[in-house]
PDB file of C-alpha atoms in Angstrom:
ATOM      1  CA  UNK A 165      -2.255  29.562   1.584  1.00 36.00           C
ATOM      2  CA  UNK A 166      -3.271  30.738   4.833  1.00 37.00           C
ATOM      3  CA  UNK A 167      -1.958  28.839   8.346  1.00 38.00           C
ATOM      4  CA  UNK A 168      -3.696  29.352  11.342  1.00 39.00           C
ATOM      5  CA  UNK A 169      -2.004  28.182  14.941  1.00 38.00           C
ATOM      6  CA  UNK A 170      -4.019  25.655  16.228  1.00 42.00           C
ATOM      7  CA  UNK A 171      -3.493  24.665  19.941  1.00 37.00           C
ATOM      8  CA  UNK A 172      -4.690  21.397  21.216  1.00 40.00           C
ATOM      9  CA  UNK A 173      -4.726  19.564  24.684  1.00 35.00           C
ATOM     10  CA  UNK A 174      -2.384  17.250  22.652  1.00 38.00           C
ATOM     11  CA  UNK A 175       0.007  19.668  21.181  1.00 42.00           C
ATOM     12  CA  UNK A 176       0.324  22.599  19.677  1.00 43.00           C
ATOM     13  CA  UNK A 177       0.709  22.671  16.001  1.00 46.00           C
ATOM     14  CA  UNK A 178      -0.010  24.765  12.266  1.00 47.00           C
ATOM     15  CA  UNK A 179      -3.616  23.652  10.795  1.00 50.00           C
ATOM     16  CA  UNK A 180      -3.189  24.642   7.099  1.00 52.00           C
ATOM     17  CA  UNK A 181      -6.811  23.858   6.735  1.00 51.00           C
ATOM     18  CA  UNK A 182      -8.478  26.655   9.444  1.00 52.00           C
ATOM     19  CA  UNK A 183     -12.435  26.277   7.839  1.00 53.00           C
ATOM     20  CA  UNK A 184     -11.545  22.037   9.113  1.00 51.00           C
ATOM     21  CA  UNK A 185     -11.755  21.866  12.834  1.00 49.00           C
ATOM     22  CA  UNK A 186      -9.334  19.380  13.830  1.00 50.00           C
ATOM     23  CA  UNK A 187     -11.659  17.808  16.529  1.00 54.00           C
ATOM     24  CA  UNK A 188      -9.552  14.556  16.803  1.00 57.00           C
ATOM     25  CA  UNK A 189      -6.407  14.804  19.510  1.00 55.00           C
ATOM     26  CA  UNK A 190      -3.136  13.842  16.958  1.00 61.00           C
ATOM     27  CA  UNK A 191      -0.015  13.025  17.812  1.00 70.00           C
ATOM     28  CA  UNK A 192       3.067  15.257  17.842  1.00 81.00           C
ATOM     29  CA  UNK A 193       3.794  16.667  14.504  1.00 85.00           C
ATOM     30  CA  UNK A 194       7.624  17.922  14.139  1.00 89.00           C
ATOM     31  CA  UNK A 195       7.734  21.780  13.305  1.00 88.00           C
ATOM     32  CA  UNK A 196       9.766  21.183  10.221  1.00 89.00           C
ATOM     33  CA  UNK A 197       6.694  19.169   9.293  1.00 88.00           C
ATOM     34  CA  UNK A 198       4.027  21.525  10.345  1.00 85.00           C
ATOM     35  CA  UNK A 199       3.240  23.311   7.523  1.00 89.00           C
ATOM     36  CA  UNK A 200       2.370  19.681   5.853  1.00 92.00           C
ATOM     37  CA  UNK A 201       0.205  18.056   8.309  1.00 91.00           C
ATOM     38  CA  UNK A 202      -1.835  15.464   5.466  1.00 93.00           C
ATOM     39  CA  UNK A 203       1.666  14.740   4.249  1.00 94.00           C
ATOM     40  CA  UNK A 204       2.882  13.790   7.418  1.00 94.00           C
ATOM     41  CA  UNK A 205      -0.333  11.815   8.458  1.00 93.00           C
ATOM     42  CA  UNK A 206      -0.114   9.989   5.310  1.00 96.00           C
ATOM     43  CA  UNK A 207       3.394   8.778   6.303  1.00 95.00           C
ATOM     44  CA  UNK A 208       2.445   7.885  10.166  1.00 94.00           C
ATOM     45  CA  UNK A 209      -1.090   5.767   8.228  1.00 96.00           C
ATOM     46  CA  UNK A 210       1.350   4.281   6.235  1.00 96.00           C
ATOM     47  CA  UNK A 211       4.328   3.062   8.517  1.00 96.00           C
ATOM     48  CA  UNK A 212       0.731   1.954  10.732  1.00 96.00           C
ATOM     49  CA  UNK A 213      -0.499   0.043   8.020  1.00 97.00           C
ATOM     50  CA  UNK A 214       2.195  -2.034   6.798  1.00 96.00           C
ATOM     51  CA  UNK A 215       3.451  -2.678  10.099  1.00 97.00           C
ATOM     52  CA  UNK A 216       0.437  -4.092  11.089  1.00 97.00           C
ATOM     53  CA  UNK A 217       0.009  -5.463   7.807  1.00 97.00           C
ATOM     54  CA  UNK A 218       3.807  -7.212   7.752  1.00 97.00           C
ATOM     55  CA  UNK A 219       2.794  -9.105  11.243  1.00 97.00           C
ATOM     56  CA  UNK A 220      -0.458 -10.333   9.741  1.00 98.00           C
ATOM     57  CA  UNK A 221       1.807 -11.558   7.014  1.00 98.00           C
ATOM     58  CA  UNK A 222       4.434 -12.969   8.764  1.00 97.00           C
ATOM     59  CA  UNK A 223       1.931 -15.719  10.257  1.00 97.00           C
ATOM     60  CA  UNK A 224       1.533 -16.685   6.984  1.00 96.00           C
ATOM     61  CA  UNK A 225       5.215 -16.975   6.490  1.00 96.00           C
ATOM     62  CA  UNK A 226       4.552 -14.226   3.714  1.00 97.00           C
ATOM     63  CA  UNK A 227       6.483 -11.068   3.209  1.00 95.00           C
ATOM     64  CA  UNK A 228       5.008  -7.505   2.412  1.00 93.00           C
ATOM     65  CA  UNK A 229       3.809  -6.977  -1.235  1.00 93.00           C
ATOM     66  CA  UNK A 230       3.824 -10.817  -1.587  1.00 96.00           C
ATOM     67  CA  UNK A 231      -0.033 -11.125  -1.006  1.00 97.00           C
ATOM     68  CA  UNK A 232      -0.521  -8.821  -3.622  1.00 96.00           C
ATOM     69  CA  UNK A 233       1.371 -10.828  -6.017  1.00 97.00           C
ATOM     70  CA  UNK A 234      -0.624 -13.431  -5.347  1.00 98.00           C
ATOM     71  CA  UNK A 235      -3.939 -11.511  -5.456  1.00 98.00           C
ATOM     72  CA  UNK A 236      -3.031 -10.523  -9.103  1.00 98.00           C
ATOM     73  CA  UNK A 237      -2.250 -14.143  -9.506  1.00 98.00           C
ATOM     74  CA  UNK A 238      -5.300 -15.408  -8.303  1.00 98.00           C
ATOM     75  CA  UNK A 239      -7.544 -13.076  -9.981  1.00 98.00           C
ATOM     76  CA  UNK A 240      -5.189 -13.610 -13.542  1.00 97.00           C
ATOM     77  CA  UNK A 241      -2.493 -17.152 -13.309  1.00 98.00           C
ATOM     78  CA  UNK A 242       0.057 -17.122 -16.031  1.00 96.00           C
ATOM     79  CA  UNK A 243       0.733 -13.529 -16.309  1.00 96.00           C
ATOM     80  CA  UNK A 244       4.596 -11.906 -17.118  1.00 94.00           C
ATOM     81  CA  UNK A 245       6.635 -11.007 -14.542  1.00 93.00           C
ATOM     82  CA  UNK A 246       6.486  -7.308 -16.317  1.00 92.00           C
ATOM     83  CA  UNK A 247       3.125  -8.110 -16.389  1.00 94.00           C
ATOM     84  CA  UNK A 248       2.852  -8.441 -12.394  1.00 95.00           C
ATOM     85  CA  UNK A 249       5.478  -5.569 -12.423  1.00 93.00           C
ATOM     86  CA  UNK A 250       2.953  -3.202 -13.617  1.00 92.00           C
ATOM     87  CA  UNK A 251       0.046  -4.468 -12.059  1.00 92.00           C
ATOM     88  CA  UNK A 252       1.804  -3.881  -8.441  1.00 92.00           C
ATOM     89  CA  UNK A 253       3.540  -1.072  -9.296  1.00 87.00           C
ATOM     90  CA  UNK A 254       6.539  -2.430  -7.341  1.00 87.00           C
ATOM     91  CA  UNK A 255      10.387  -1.841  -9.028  1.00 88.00           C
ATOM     92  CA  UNK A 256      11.714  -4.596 -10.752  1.00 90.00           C
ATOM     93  CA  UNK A 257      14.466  -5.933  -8.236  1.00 93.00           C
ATOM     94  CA  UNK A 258      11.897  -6.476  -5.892  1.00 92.00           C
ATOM     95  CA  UNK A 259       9.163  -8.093  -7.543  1.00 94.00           C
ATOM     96  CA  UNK A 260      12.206 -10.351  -8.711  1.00 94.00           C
ATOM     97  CA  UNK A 261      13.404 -10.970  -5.223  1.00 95.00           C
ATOM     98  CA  UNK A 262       9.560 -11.791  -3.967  1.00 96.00           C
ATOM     99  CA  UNK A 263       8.967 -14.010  -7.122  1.00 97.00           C
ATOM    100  CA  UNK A 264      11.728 -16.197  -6.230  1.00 97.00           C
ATOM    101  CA  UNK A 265      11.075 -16.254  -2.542  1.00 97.00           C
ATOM    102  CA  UNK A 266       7.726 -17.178  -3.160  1.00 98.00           C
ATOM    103  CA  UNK A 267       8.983 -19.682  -5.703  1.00 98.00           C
ATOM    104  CA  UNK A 268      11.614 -21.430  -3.277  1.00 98.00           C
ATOM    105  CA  UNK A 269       8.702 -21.456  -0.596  1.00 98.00           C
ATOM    106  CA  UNK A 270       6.331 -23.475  -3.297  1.00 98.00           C
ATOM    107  CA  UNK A 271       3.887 -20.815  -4.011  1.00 99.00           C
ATOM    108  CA  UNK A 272       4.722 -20.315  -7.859  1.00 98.00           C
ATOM    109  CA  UNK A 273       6.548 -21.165 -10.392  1.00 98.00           C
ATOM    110  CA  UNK A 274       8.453 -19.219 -13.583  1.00 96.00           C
ATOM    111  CA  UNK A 275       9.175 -20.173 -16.831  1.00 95.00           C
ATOM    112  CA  UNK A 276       9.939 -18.659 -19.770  1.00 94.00           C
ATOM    113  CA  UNK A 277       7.177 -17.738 -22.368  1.00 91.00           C
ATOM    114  CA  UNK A 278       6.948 -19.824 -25.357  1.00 91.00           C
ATOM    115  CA  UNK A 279       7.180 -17.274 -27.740  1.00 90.00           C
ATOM    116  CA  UNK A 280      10.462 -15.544 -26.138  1.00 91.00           C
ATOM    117  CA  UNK A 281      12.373 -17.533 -23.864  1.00 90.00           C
ATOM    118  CA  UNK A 282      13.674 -14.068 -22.209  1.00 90.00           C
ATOM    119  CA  UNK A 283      10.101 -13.305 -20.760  1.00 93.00           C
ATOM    120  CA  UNK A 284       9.286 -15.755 -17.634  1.00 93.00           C
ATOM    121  CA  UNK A 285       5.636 -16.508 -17.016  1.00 96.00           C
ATOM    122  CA  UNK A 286       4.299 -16.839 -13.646  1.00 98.00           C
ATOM    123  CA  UNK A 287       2.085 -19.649 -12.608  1.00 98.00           C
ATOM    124  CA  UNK A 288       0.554 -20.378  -8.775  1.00 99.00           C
ATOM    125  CA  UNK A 289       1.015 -23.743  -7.791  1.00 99.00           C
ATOM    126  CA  UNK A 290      -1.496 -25.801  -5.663  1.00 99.00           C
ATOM    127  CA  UNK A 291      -0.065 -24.206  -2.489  1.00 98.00           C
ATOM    128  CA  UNK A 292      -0.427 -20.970  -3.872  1.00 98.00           C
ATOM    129  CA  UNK A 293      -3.985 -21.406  -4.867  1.00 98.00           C
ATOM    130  CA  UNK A 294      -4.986 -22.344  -1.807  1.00 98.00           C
ATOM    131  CA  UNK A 295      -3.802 -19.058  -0.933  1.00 98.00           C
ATOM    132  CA  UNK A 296      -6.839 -17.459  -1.703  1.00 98.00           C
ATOM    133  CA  UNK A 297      -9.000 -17.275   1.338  1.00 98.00           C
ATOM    134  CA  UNK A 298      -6.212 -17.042   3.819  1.00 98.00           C
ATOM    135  CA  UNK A 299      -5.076 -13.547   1.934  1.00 98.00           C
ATOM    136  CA  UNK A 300      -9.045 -13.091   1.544  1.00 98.00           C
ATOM    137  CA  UNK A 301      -9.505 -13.041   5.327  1.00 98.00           C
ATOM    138  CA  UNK A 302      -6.610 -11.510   6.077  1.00 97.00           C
ATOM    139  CA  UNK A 303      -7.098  -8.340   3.693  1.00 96.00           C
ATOM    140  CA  UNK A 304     -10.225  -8.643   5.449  1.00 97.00           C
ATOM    141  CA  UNK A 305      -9.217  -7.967   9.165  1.00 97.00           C
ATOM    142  CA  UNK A 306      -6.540  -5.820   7.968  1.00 97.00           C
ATOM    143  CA  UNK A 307      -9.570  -3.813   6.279  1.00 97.00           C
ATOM    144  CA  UNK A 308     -11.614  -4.024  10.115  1.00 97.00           C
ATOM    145  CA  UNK A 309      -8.649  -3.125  12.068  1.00 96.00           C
ATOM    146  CA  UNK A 310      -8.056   0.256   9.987  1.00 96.00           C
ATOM    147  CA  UNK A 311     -11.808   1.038   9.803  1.00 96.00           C
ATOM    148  CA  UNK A 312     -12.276   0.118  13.589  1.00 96.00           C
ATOM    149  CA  UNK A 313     -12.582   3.965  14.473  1.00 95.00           C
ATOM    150  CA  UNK A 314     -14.475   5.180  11.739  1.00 96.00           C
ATOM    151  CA  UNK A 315     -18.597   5.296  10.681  1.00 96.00           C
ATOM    152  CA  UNK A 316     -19.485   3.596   7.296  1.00 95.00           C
ATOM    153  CA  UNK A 317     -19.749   7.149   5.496  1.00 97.00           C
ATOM    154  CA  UNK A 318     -15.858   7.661   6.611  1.00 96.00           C
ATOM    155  CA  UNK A 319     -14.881   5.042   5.490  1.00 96.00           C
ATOM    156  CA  UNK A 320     -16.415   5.717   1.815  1.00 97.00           C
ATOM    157  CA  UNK A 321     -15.074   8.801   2.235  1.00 97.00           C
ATOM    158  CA  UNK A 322     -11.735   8.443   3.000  1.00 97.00           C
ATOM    159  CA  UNK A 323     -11.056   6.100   0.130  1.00 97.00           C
ATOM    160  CA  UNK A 324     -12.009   8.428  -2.169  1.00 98.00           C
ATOM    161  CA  UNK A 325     -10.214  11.012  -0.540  1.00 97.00           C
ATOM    162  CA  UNK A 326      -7.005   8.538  -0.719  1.00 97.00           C
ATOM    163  CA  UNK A 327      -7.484   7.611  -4.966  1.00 97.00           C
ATOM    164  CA  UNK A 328      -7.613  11.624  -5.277  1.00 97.00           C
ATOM    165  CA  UNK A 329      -4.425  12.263  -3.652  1.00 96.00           C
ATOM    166  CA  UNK A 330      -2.787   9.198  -5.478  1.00 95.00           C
ATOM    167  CA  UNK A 331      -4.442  10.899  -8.717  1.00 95.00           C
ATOM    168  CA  UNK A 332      -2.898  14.070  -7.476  1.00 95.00           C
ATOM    169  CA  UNK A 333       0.732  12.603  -7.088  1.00 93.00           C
ATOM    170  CA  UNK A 334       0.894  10.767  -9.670  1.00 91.00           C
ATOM    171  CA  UNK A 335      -0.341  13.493 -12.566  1.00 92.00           C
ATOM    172  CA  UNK A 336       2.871  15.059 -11.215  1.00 87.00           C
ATOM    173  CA  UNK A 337       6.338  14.690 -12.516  1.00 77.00           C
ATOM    174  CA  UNK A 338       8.474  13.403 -10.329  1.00 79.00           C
ATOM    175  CA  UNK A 339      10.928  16.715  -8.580  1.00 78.00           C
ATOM    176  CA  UNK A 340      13.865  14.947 -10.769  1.00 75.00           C
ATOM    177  CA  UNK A 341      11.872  14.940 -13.538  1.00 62.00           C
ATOM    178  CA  UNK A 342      10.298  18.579 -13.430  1.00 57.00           C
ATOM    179  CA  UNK A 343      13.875  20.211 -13.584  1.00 55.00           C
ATOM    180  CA  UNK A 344      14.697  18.115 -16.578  1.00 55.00           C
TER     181      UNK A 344
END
């Protein structure tokens, strides 16, 4: 791949992508970083995001990933907990730690599954339910606040641009895995 030096009244910094003009001022990039400027935009969107996300949340007295419990919840009550694990794609320990948070603040409850008493089954309660069109207009500003710069056709775009790079990732191996 081919970098070209790209200097900006912002900052100076390597554009692997030289046919893309980068029209849009960014912020500093770190040199060690340079040479993987989507990378390291991806991690500044995402630290944006769920910061931004985590304060919507807190005035909800809800912690980060716990509205998407819930969404899978809503959408499907009485699911596993490996059930929910998969669904979120969250490690076990934490999907643990938010299921009983969420159960000690009246949201849910667990139980184990009839037909193994190992497997707990996750149920909303009333005050989870009525969860739904708080998280609803919340995902919803969240979704306005993130968009606010871009046109209708970005927008499109960039999701589809964002499920190709999670495609992308996750067809690979892990770096752990590959030198298995």
């Amino acid at each position: 791949m081919r970098y070209t030096y790209v200097v900006s009244h912002m900052n100076s910094r390597w554009n692997p992508y030289p046919e893309r003009a980068m029209t849009t001022p960014t912020p500093h990039i770190p040199t060690t970083a340079g040479r993987g400027p989507m990378s390291y935009a991806i991690f500044q969107l995402a630290r944006a995001h769920r910061g931004y996300a985590a304060a919507m949340l807190r005035e909800m007295d809800l912690h980060p990933g716990q509205e998407l419990l819930l969404m899978h919840l809503l959408d499907r009550d009485g699911q596993t907990q490996s059930e929910l694990l998969e669904s979120v794609g969250l490690d076990h320990s934490t999907v643990s730690k938010s299921l009983r948070r969420m159960q000690d603040a009246g949201l849910l409850i667990r139980e184990p599954a009839e037909h193994d008493r190992r497997v707990m089954v996750v149920h909303l309660t009333d005050k989870g339910r009525a969860m739904r069109e708080p998280i609803a207009a919340m995902w919803q500003a969240l979704e306005e606040a993130s968009a606010r710069n871009l046109s209708a056709q970005q927008a499109e775009s960039f999701v589809g641009s964002a499920y190709a790079i999670v495609d992308a990732i996750n067809s690979r191996a892990l770096p752990q895995e590959e030198s298995e």
